[in-house]
mmCIF file of C-alpha atoms in Angstrom:
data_model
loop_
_atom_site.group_PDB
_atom_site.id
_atom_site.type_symbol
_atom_site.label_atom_id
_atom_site.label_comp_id
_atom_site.label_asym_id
_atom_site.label_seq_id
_atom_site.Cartn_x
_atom_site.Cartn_y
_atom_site.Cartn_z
ATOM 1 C CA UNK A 24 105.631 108.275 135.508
ATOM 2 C CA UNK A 25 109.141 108.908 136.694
ATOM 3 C CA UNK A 26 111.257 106.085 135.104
ATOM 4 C CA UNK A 27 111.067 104.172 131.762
ATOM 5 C CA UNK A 28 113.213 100.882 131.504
ATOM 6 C CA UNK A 29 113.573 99.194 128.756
ATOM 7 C CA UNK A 30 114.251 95.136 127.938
ATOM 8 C CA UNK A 31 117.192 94.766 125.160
ATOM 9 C CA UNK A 32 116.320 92.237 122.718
ATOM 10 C CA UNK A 33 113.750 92.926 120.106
ATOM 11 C CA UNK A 34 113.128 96.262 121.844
ATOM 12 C CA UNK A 35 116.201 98.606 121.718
ATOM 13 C CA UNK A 36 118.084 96.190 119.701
ATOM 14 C CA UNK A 37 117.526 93.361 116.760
ATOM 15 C CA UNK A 38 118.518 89.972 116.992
ATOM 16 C CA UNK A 39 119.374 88.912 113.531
ATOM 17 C CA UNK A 40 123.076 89.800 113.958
ATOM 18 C CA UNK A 41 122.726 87.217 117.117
ATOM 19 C CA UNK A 42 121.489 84.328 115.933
ATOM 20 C CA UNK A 43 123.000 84.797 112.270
ATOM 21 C CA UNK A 44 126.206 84.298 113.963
ATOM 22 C CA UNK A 45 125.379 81.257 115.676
ATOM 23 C CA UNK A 46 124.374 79.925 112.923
ATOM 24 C CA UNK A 47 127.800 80.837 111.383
ATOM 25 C CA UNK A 48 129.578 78.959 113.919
ATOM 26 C CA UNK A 49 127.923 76.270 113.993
ATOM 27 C CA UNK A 50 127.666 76.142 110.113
ATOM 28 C CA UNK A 51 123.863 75.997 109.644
ATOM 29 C CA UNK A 52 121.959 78.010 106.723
ATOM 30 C CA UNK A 53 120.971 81.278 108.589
ATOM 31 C CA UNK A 54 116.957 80.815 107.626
ATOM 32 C CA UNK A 55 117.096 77.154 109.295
ATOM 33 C CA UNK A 56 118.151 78.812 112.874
ATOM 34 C CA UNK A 57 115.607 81.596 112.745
ATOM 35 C CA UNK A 58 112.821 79.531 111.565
ATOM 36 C CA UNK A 59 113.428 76.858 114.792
ATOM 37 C CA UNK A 60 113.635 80.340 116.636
ATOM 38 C CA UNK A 61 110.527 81.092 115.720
ATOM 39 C CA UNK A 62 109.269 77.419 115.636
ATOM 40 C CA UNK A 63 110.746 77.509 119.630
ATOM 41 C CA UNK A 64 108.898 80.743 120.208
ATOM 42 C CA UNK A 65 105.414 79.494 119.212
ATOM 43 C CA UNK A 66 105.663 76.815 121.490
ATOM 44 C CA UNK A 67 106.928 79.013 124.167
ATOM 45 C CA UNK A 68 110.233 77.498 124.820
ATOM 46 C CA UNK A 69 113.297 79.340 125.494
ATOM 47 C CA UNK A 70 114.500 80.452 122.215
ATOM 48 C CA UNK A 71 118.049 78.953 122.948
ATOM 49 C CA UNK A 72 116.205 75.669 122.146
ATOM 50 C CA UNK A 73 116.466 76.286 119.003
ATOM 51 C CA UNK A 74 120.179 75.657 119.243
ATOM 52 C CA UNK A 75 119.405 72.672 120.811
ATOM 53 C CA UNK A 76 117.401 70.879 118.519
ATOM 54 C CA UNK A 77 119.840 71.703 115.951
ATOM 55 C CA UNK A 78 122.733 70.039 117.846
ATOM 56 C CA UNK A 79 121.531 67.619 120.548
ATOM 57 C CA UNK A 80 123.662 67.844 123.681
ATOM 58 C CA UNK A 81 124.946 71.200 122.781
ATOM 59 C CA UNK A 82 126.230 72.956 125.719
ATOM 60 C CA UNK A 83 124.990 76.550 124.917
ATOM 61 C CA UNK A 84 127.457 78.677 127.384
ATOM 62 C CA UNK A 85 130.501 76.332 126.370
ATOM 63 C CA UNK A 86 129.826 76.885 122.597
ATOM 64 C CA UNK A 87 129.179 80.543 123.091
ATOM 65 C CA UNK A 88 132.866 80.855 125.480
ATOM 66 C CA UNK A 89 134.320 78.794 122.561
ATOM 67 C CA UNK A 90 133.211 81.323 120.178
ATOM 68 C CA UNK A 91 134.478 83.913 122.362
ATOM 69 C CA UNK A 92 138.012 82.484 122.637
ATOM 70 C CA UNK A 93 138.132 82.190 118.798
ATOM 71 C CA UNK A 94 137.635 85.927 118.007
ATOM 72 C CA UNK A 95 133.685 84.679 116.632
ATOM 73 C CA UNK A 96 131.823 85.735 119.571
ATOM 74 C CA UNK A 97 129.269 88.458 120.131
ATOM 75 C CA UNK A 98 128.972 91.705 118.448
ATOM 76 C CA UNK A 99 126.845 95.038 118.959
ATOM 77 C CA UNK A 100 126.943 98.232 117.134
ATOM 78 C CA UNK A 101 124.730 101.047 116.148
ATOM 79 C CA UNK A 102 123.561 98.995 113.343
ATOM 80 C CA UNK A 103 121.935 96.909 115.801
ATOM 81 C CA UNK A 104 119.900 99.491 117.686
ATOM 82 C CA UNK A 105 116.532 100.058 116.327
ATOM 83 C CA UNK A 106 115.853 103.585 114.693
ATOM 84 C CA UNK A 107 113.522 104.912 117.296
ATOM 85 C CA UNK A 108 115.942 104.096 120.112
ATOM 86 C CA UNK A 109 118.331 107.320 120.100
ATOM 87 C CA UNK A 110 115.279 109.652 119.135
ATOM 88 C CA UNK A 111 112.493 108.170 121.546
ATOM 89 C CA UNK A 112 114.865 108.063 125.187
ATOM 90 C CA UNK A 113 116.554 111.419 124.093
ATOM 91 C CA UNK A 114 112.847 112.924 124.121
ATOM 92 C CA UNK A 115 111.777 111.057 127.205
ATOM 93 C CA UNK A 116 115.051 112.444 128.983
ATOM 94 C CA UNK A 117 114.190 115.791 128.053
ATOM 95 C CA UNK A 118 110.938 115.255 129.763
ATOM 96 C CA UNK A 119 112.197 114.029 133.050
ATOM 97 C CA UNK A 120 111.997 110.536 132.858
ATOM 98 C CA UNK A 121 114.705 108.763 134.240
ATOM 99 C CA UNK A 122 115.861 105.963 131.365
ATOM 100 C CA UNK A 123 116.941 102.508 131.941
ATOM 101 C CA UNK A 124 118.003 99.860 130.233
ATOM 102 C CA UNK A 125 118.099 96.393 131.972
ATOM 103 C CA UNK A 126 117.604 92.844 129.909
ATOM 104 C CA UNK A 127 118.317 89.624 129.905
ATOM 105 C CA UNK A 128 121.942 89.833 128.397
ATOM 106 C CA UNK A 129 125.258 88.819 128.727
ATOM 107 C CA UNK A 130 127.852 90.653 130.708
ATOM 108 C CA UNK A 131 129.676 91.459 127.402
ATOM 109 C CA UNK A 132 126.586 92.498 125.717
ATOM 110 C CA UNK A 133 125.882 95.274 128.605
ATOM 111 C CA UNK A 134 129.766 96.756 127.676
ATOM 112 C CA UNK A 135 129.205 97.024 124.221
ATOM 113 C CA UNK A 136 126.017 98.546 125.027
ATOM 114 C CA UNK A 137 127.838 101.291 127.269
ATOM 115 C CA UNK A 138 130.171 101.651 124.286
ATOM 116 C CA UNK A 139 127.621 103.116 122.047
ATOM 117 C CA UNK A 140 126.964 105.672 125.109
ATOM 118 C CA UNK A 141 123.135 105.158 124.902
ATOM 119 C CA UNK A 142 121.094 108.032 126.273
ATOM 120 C CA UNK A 143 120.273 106.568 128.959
ATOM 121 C CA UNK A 144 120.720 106.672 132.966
ATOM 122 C CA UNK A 145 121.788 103.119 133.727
ATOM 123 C CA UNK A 146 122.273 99.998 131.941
ATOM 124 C CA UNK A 147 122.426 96.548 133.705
ATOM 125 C CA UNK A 148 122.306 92.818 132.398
ATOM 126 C CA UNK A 149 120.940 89.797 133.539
ATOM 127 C CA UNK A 150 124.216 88.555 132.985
ATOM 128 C CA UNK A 151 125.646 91.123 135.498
ATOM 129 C CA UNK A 152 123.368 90.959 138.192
ATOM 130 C CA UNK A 153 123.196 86.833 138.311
ATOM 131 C CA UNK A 154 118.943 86.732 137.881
ATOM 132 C CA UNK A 155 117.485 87.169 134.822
ATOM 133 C CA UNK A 156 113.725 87.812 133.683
ATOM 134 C CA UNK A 157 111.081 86.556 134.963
ATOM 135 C CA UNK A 158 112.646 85.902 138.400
ATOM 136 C CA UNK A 159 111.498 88.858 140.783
ATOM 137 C CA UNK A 160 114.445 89.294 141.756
ATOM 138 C CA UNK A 161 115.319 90.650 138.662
ATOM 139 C CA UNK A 162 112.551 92.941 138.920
ATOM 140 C CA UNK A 163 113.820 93.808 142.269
ATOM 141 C CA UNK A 164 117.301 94.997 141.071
ATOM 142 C CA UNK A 165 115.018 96.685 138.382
ATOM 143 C CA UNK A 166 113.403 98.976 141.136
ATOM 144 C CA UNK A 167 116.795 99.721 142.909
ATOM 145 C CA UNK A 168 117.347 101.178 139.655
ATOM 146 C CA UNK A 169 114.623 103.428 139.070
ATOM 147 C CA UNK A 170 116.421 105.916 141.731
ATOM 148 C CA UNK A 171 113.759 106.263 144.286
ATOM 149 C CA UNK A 172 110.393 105.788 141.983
ATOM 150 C CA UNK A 173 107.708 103.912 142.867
ATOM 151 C CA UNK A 174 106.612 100.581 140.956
ATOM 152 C CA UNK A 175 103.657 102.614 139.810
ATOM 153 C CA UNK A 176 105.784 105.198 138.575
ATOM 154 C CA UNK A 177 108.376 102.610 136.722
ATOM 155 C CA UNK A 178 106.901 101.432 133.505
ATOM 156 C CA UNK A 179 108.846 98.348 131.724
ATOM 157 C CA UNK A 180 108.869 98.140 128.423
ATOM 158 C CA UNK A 181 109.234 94.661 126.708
ATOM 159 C CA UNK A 182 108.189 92.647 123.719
ATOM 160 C CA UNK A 183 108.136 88.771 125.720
ATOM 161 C CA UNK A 184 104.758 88.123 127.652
ATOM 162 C CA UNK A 185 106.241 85.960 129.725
ATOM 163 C CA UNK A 186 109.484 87.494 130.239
ATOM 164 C CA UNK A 187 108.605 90.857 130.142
ATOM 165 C CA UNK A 188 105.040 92.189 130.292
ATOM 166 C CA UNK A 189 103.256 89.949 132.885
ATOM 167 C CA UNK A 190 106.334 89.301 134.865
ATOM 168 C CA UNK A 191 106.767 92.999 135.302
ATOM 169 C CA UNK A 192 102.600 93.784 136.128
ATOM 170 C CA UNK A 193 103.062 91.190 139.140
ATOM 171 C CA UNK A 194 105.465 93.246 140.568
ATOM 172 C CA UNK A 195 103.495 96.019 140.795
ATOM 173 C CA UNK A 196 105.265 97.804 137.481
ATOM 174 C CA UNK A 197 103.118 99.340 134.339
ATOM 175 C CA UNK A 198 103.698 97.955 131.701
ATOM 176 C CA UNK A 199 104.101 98.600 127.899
ATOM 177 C CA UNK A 200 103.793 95.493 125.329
ATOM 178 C CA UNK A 201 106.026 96.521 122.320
ATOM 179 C CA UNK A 202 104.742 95.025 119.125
ATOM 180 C CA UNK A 203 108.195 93.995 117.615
ATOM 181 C CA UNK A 204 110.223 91.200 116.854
ATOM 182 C CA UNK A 205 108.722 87.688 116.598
ATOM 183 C CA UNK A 206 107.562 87.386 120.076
ATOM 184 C CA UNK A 207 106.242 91.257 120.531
ATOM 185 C CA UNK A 208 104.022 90.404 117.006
ATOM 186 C CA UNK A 209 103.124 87.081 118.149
ATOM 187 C CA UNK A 210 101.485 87.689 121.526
ATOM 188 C CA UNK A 211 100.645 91.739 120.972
ATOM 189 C CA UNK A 212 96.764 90.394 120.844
ATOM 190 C CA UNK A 213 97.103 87.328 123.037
ATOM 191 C CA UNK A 214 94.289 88.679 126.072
ATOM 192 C CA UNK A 215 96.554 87.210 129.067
ATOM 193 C CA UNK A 216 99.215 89.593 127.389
ATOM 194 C CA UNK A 217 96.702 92.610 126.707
ATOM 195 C CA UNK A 218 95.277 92.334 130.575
ATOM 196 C CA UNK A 219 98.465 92.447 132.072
ATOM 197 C CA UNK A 220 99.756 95.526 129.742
ATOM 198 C CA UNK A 221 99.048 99.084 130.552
ATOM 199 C CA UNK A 222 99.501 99.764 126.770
ATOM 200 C CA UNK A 223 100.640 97.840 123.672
ATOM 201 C CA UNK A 224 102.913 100.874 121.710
ATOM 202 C CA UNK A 225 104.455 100.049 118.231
ATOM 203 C CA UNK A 226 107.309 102.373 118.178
ATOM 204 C CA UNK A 227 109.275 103.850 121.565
ATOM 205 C CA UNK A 228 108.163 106.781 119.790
ATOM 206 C CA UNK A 229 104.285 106.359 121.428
ATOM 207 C CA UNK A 230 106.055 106.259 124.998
ATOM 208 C CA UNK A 231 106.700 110.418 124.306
ATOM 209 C CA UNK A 232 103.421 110.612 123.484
ATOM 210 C CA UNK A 233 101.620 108.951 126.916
ATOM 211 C CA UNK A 234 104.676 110.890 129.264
ATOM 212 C CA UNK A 235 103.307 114.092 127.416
ATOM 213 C CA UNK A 236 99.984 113.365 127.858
ATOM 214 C CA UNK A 237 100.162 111.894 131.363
ATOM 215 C CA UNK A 238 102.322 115.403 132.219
ATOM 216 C CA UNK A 239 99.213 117.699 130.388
ATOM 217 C CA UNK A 240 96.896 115.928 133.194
#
């Protein structure tokens, strides 16, 4: 195992601050847009639907440039990040394993990430690289970042079955189902989800734990 990356949302960071301020802009009680997220996520739609049942016709990326433009658009800080992130990839850096972060995101969302200077090797969004999860070619830019490893020495780390855990197992990746966030919770027993995972972890913590156990072999 020479290279851990790691999807964004739900996994090193929380959404609420994401979808509370949609729901800001577009003046909606904040419990009305995460239960149609989670409504949207049951069904397994793409959670911007959510938007999109609340305004019909909404055009997502113009609403989210307009928000931009009027000093309301997105926001990251370390209140976002989880409180295993910093502890978990500082550990698995200390035991060799190259760290990556690599989601589907916005191109703004990967600055702000760089801005909390992460410890990590390399952070990339889907937003960035013009593919986003679960297009292989995502994957491929994925493996161009591992520096060198192996697909079976790559393990992605994700909360979204079909996003992130059986996406990734195609491609020849192993795989770690994080149970976290709506969709990690929802689908952590689902079998398609638990044959295509390598492990199902509940903190980034347990990925310490299986390097240092893999290394003792």
């Amino acid at each position: 195992m020479k290279c851990i990356v790691f999807d964004i949302g739900e996994t090193i960071i929380h959404d609420d601050r994401y979808w509370a301020l949609w729901a800001d802009w577009l003046d909606i009680p904040r419990h009305t847009v995460s239960a149609l997220v989670g409504a949207v996520v049951a069904q397994g739609r793409d959670n911007a639907d959510a938007l999109r049942l609340l305004r019909p016709g909404i055009d997502v990326g113009a609403e989210y440039r307009a928000r931009e433009a009027a000093g309301r658009g997105e926001l990251l800080d370390e209140t976002d990040l989880y409180d295993d992130v910093r502890p978990a990839l500082t550990a698995l850096r200390e035991l060799g394993v190259r760290v990556v972060i690599a989601g589907n995101q916005t191109v703004k969302a990967a600055g702000l990430l760089r801005d909390l200077i992460l410890p990590a090797d390399f952070i990339a969004t889907s937003g960035e690289w013009g593919c986003a999860k679960p297009d292989p070619e995502f994957f491929n830019r994925v493996l161009v970042t591992a520096d060198g490893a192996d697909p079976w020495e790559t393990v992605y780390v994700g909360d979204h079955p079909a996003n992130d855990t059986i996406p990734a197992a195609e491609f020849g990746f192993l795989t770690a189902h994080l149970r976290r966030g709506p969709w990690g919770h929802l689908w952590a027993d689902d079998p398609v989800c638990a044959e295509a995972a390598d492990w199902v972890i509940g903190s980034l913590h347990d990925l310490v734990d299986i390097v240092k156990q893999e290394q003792a072999e």
